[in-house]
Coordinates of C-alpha atoms in Angstrom, one line a residue:
M64 CA 95.4 123.8 91.8
S65 CA 97.1 120.4 91.7
T66 CA 100.0 119.5 94.0
A67 CA 102.7 117.2 92.8
P68 CA 102.9 113.9 94.7
R69 CA 105.6 113.4 97.3
L70 CA 108.5 111.1 96.4
T71 CA 110.1 108.6 98.8
A72 CA 113.8 108.3 99.2
L73 CA 113.6 105.2 96.9
D74 CA 111.8 106.8 94.0
A75 CA 114.7 106.7 91.6
L76 CA 115.4 103.1 92.5
H77 CA 111.8 102.1 91.9
R78 CA 111.9 103.7 88.4
S79 CA 115.2 101.9 87.6
L80 CA 113.5 98.6 88.4
G81 CA 110.7 99.4 86.0
A82 CA 108.0 99.9 88.6
T83 CA 104.5 101.1 87.6
M84 CA 104.0 104.2 89.8
T85 CA 100.7 105.5 91.1
D86 CA 99.5 108.5 93.2
F87 CA 98.6 107.1 96.6
A88 CA 97.5 109.4 99.4
G89 CA 99.6 112.2 97.9
W90 CA 102.7 110.0 97.3
D91 CA 104.1 108.6 94.1
M92 CA 104.3 104.9 95.0
P93 CA 105.2 101.7 93.2
L94 CA 102.0 99.8 92.3
R95 CA 103.8 96.8 90.8
Y96 CA 107.2 95.9 89.3
G97 CA 105.9 93.1 87.1
S98 CA 103.1 90.6 87.7
E99 CA 100.9 91.3 90.7
R100 CA 100.2 87.6 91.1
D101 CA 103.9 86.8 91.1
E102 CA 104.6 89.4 93.8
H103 CA 101.6 88.2 95.9
N104 CA 102.8 84.5 95.6
A105 CA 106.4 85.5 96.5
V106 CA 105.2 86.9 99.8
R107 CA 103.1 83.9 100.5
T108 CA 105.8 81.3 99.7
R109 CA 109.2 83.2 99.9
A110 CA 109.6 86.9 100.6
G111 CA 108.8 90.4 99.2
L112 CA 110.4 93.7 99.8
F113 CA 108.2 96.8 100.1
D114 CA 108.7 100.6 100.3
L115 CA 106.2 101.9 102.9
S116 CA 107.8 105.3 103.4
H117 CA 104.4 107.0 102.8
M118 CA 103.2 106.0 106.3
G119 CA 103.1 108.8 108.8
E120 CA 105.3 108.7 111.9
I121 CA 104.4 111.0 114.9
T122 CA 106.6 111.0 118.0
V123 CA 105.1 111.7 121.4
T124 CA 107.4 112.4 124.3
G125 CA 107.2 113.7 127.9
P126 CA 106.4 112.6 131.5
E127 CA 102.7 112.4 130.7
A128 CA 103.0 110.9 127.2
A129 CA 101.3 107.6 128.3
A130 CA 98.4 109.5 130.0
F131 CA 98.0 111.8 127.0
L132 CA 97.8 108.9 124.6
N133 CA 95.3 107.1 126.8
Y134 CA 93.2 110.2 126.6
A135 CA 93.7 110.8 122.8
L136 CA 93.3 107.1 121.6
V137 CA 90.8 104.4 122.5
G138 CA 93.5 101.8 123.6
N139 CA 95.2 101.4 126.9
I140 CA 98.6 102.7 125.8
G141 CA 99.9 103.0 129.4
T142 CA 100.1 99.2 129.6
V143 CA 102.4 98.8 126.6
A144 CA 105.9 97.7 127.7
V145 CA 109.0 99.4 126.4
G146 CA 109.9 97.6 123.1
R147 CA 106.3 96.5 122.4
A148 CA 103.7 97.8 120.0
R149 CA 99.9 98.0 120.0
Y150 CA 97.2 98.2 117.3
T151 CA 94.7 100.9 118.3
M152 CA 92.5 103.6 116.8
I153 CA 91.9 107.3 117.1
C154 CA 88.2 108.3 117.2
A155 CA 86.2 111.5 116.9
E156 CA 84.0 112.6 119.8
D157 CA 81.1 110.9 118.1
G158 CA 83.0 107.6 118.0
G159 CA 83.7 107.6 114.3
I160 CA 87.1 106.2 113.3
L161 CA 89.6 108.9 112.3
D162 CA 92.3 106.3 111.7
D163 CA 93.7 102.9 112.8
L164 CA 97.2 103.1 114.2
I165 CA 100.2 101.2 115.5
V166 CA 101.8 102.7 118.6
Y167 CA 105.4 101.7 119.5
R168 CA 106.8 102.4 123.0
L169 CA 110.4 103.3 122.3
G170 CA 111.3 104.4 125.9
D171 CA 109.7 105.1 129.3
D172 CA 108.5 108.5 128.0
E173 CA 108.7 108.1 124.2
Y174 CA 106.2 106.7 121.8
M175 CA 106.0 106.5 118.0
V176 CA 102.5 106.6 116.5
V177 CA 102.3 105.3 112.9
A178 CA 99.3 106.5 110.9
N179 CA 98.0 105.7 107.5
A180 CA 99.4 108.0 104.8
G181 CA 96.1 109.5 103.8
N182 CA 95.2 110.3 107.4
A183 CA 98.6 111.3 108.8
Q184 CA 97.9 115.1 108.8
I185 CA 94.4 114.4 110.4
V186 CA 96.0 112.3 113.1
L187 CA 98.8 114.8 113.7
D188 CA 96.3 117.7 114.0
A189 CA 94.0 115.7 116.3
L190 CA 96.9 114.7 118.6
T191 CA 98.2 118.2 118.7
A192 CA 94.8 119.6 119.6
R193 CA 94.3 116.9 122.3
A194 CA 97.7 117.5 124.0
G195 CA 96.6 120.6 125.8
G196 CA 96.9 120.2 129.6
F197 CA 99.3 117.3 129.3
D198 CA 103.1 117.4 129.9
A199 CA 103.7 115.8 126.5
A200 CA 105.0 117.0 123.2
V201 CA 103.7 115.9 119.7
R202 CA 106.3 115.9 116.9
D203 CA 105.8 115.4 113.2
D204 CA 108.5 112.9 112.2
R205 CA 107.2 112.0 108.7
D206 CA 110.3 113.3 107.1
A207 CA 112.6 111.7 109.6
Y208 CA 111.9 108.1 108.4
A209 CA 111.9 105.9 105.4
L210 CA 110.1 102.6 106.0
L211 CA 111.0 99.3 104.3
A212 CA 109.2 96.0 105.0
V213 CA 110.4 92.4 104.3
Q214 CA 107.4 90.0 104.4
G215 CA 107.1 86.3 103.9
P216 CA 108.3 83.0 105.3
E217 CA 111.9 83.6 104.3
S218 CA 112.0 87.1 105.8
P219 CA 113.6 86.0 109.2
A220 CA 116.5 84.3 107.4
I221 CA 117.0 87.2 105.0
L222 CA 117.1 89.8 107.7
A223 CA 119.3 87.6 109.9
A224 CA 121.9 87.6 107.2
V225 CA 122.3 91.4 107.5
T226 CA 121.8 92.0 111.3
D227 CA 123.0 90.6 114.6
A228 CA 119.8 91.8 116.3
D229 CA 118.0 89.2 118.3
L230 CA 115.2 88.4 115.8
D231 CA 114.3 85.2 117.5
G232 CA 113.5 87.2 120.6
L233 CA 111.5 89.8 118.8
K234 CA 107.9 89.0 119.3
Y235 CA 104.9 89.9 117.1
Y236 CA 103.9 93.5 117.8
A237 CA 107.3 94.5 119.1
G238 CA 110.2 96.6 118.0
L239 CA 113.9 97.0 119.0
P240 CA 116.7 99.3 117.9
G241 CA 119.5 97.6 116.0
T242 CA 121.8 97.9 113.0
V243 CA 120.8 96.4 109.7
A244 CA 123.4 96.2 106.9
G245 CA 125.4 98.9 108.8
V246 CA 122.3 101.2 109.0
P247 CA 120.8 102.2 112.4
A248 CA 117.2 101.0 112.4
L249 CA 114.1 100.4 114.5
I250 CA 113.3 96.8 113.7
A251 CA 109.6 96.0 114.1
R252 CA 107.5 92.9 113.6
T253 CA 104.0 94.2 112.8
G254 CA 103.1 93.1 109.3
Y255 CA 100.0 93.7 107.2
T256 CA 100.2 90.7 104.8
G257 CA 99.2 87.7 106.9
E258 CA 102.8 86.5 106.9
D259 CA 105.7 86.8 109.2
G260 CA 107.9 89.8 108.5
F261 CA 109.7 92.9 109.6
E262 CA 109.4 96.6 109.2
L263 CA 112.6 98.7 109.2
F264 CA 112.4 102.4 110.2
V265 CA 115.6 104.2 109.0
A266 CA 116.8 107.7 108.1
P267 CA 115.8 108.4 104.4
V268 CA 119.5 108.9 103.5
H269 CA 120.1 105.2 104.3
A270 CA 117.0 103.8 102.5
E271 CA 118.7 102.9 99.2
Q272 CA 121.7 101.3 100.9
L273 CA 119.4 99.1 103.0
W274 CA 117.2 98.2 100.0
K275 CA 120.2 97.0 98.0
A276 CA 121.6 95.0 101.0
L277 CA 118.3 93.3 101.5
T278 CA 117.9 92.6 97.8
E279 CA 121.3 91.0 97.8
A280 CA 120.7 89.0 101.0
G281 CA 117.4 87.7 99.7
A282 CA 118.4 86.8 96.1
S283 CA 119.0 83.2 96.9
R284 CA 115.8 82.9 98.9
G285 CA 113.4 84.3 96.2
L286 CA 113.0 87.8 97.5
I287 CA 111.5 90.2 95.0
P288 CA 110.4 93.8 95.1
C289 CA 106.6 94.2 95.7
G290 CA 104.2 97.0 95.1
L291 CA 101.0 98.3 96.7
S292 CA 98.7 96.2 94.5
C293 CA 99.8 92.9 95.9
R294 CA 99.9 94.4 99.4
D295 CA 96.2 95.0 99.0
T296 CA 95.4 91.4 97.9
L297 CA 97.6 90.0 100.7
R298 CA 95.8 92.0 103.5
L299 CA 92.5 91.2 101.9
E300 CA 93.1 87.5 102.1
A301 CA 94.3 88.0 105.7
G302 CA 91.0 89.8 106.5
M303 CA 92.8 93.0 107.6
P304 CA 90.9 96.3 107.4
L305 CA 91.9 99.1 105.1
Y306 CA 91.0 102.7 106.1
G307 CA 88.6 104.2 103.7
H308 CA 87.1 100.8 103.0
E309 CA 86.3 98.8 106.1
L310 CA 87.0 101.7 108.4
T311 CA 85.6 105.3 108.0
T312 CA 84.4 108.2 110.1
E313 CA 80.9 106.9 109.6
L314 CA 81.7 103.7 111.6
T315 CA 82.8 103.1 115.2
P316 CA 85.2 100.3 116.1
F317 CA 82.2 98.3 117.2
D318 CA 80.5 98.6 113.8
A319 CA 83.7 97.2 112.3
G320 CA 83.8 94.2 114.6
L321 CA 86.9 95.7 116.3
G322 CA 85.4 96.8 119.6
R323 CA 88.2 94.8 121.3
V324 CA 90.6 97.7 120.7
V325 CA 88.5 100.0 122.9
K326 CA 89.5 99.8 126.5
F327 CA 86.8 101.2 128.8
E328 CA 88.6 99.9 131.8
K329 CA 91.5 102.3 131.6
E330 CA 91.8 105.2 134.0
G331 CA 90.3 108.5 133.2
D332 CA 88.2 109.8 130.3
F333 CA 89.1 109.5 126.6
V334 CA 87.9 111.2 123.5
G335 CA 84.7 109.5 122.3
R336 CA 84.1 107.4 125.4
K337 CA 80.4 108.2 125.8
A338 CA 79.6 107.6 122.1
L339 CA 81.6 104.4 122.1
E340 CA 79.8 103.1 125.2
A341 CA 76.5 103.6 123.4
A342 CA 78.0 101.9 120.3
A343 CA 79.1 98.9 122.4
E344 CA 75.6 98.5 123.8
R345 CA 74.0 98.7 120.3
A346 CA 76.5 96.1 119.0
A347 CA 75.7 93.8 121.9
T348 CA 72.0 94.0 121.5
A349 CA 71.2 94.5 117.9
P350 CA 74.2 94.8 115.6
P351 CA 73.1 96.6 112.4
R352 CA 75.6 94.9 110.1
K353 CA 78.6 92.6 110.5
L354 CA 81.8 92.4 108.6
V355 CA 82.0 89.1 106.7
G356 CA 84.0 87.4 103.9
L357 CA 82.5 86.4 100.6
I358 CA 83.9 83.9 98.2
A359 CA 82.7 83.8 94.6
E360 CA 81.2 80.7 93.0
G361 CA 81.9 82.2 89.6
R362 CA 84.7 84.3 88.1
R363 CA 83.4 87.9 88.3
V364 CA 85.2 90.2 90.6
P365 CA 83.3 92.3 93.2
R366 CA 84.5 95.9 93.9
A367 CA 84.0 98.3 96.8
G368 CA 80.5 99.8 96.7
F369 CA 78.8 96.9 95.0
S370 CA 75.5 95.8 96.7
V371 CA 75.2 92.4 98.5
V372 CA 71.8 90.9 97.8
A373 CA 69.7 88.1 99.2
A374 CA 67.2 86.1 97.3
G375 CA 63.7 86.5 98.6
G376 CA 60.1 85.6 97.8
T377 CA 59.6 88.6 95.4
G378 CA 63.2 88.8 94.1
S379 CA 66.3 90.2 95.7
E380 CA 66.8 92.7 98.5
V381 CA 69.9 94.6 99.3
V382 CA 71.4 93.3 102.6
G383 CA 74.9 94.8 102.5
E384 CA 77.7 96.4 100.7
V385 CA 81.1 95.3 99.5
T386 CA 84.0 97.3 101.1
S387 CA 86.9 95.5 99.3
G388 CA 87.1 92.9 96.6
A389 CA 89.7 91.3 94.3
P390 CA 90.8 88.1 92.7
S391 CA 92.5 85.9 95.4
P392 CA 95.8 84.4 94.0
T393 CA 95.9 82.0 97.0
L394 CA 92.3 80.8 96.8
G395 CA 92.1 81.0 93.0
K396 CA 88.7 82.8 93.2
P397 CA 87.4 86.3 93.6
I398 CA 86.8 87.3 97.2
A399 CA 85.3 90.3 99.0
I400 CA 84.9 91.8 102.5
A401 CA 81.4 93.2 103.1
Y402 CA 79.2 94.7 105.7
V403 CA 76.1 92.5 105.7
D404 CA 72.8 92.7 107.8
A405 CA 73.2 90.5 110.8
A406 CA 70.4 88.2 109.7
H407 CA 72.5 87.2 106.6
A408 CA 76.0 87.2 108.1
T409 CA 76.2 83.7 109.4
P410 CA 78.8 81.6 107.5
G411 CA 77.0 79.3 105.0
T412 CA 74.0 81.6 104.7
A413 CA 72.1 80.5 101.5
G414 CA 71.0 82.8 98.7
I415 CA 73.6 85.5 99.0
G416 CA 75.0 87.3 96.0
V417 CA 76.7 90.4 94.8
D418 CA 75.1 92.7 92.3
I419 CA 77.8 93.1 89.6
R420 CA 76.5 95.5 87.0
G421 CA 73.0 94.2 87.2
S422 CA 73.8 90.5 87.4
H423 CA 73.4 88.8 90.8
E424 CA 76.5 86.6 91.1
P425 CA 76.3 83.9 93.8
Y426 CA 78.7 84.2 96.8
E427 CA 79.4 82.1 99.8
V428 CA 79.4 83.8 103.2
V429 CA 82.5 82.8 105.3
A430 CA 84.2 83.9 108.5
L431 CA 87.3 86.1 108.2
P432 CA 90.2 85.7 107.5
F433 CA 90.2 83.9 104.1
Y434 CA 93.8 82.9 104.7
K435 CA 95.8 82.1 107.9
R436 CA 99.4 81.1 107.7
Q437 CA 100.7 77.9 109.3
K438 CA 102.7 78.8 112.4

């Protein structure tokens, strides 16, 4: 039996703007409003406005909230200062990645965990199950928030026009409570596009008012509404992983080249520690595959699941798999992220290609990210 997708508080507004909608992780979300390339380039050069209300917010409170999150997640959450945020992961006992997360410390004993839309229920269930024995409460706050994001080089000026919050003092991976266009908001600076930008967590009832105020404030600075399609090409250029593509339950953080998020030095045990210690040792001695960037020499676009091949004496052998691929508006060429055997993962490795429907298209191996903004 099919279930109708959930609607964000901005659904009617998106439709009034002519958005192409799509079912994404059980939500009806804007894929694009016009040209994906124009939306992508607006974020790179000016600013884009996103509705990200499909993300899953989970609040953790109580005297042992920090100790609980240290046990439940792989990061050292106890060292996060009030007003700061941390990128981390929640893993299964076998070390497999259940989701990648951002955790905001809102107060001494209050944290907000933000999960990917498709994994929000999994994360909520795992946190609830792991909370036993801790003086901490886990609360599902997915319906308490709408989430808007302003991304791009013009975003600080646009947001400054509608808030008196100290944006200059707001560091990357930090958040502070404030008022934006008369709306109470948690203002965060933790983007997913490779550009500077802000995320605004607000009550759903205020979402439309805030969207319209930001649209008006950004009109003279080239702000346009942006959908999930350009968000994907933006994060791909920035080499940022997407759950279900670069991150899965079959992979540990060390397999994904993100072992730095696992903090073995923190006090006490945590879920998956033993398996992750073994994964860390394997990665240090004989990494099976490494995550690399691929840039096309031709025009054909690779897609997730396509084989990466290497020319050999008797033809081609499969040496990896594409996890994400798309045309890059910034580079003007197709690009891909792929897991490749360590022997073929060095930037500049010759003879690498992608099998695109039986044709072995030549690709250059490069280090990630493809794009890095000028500070």
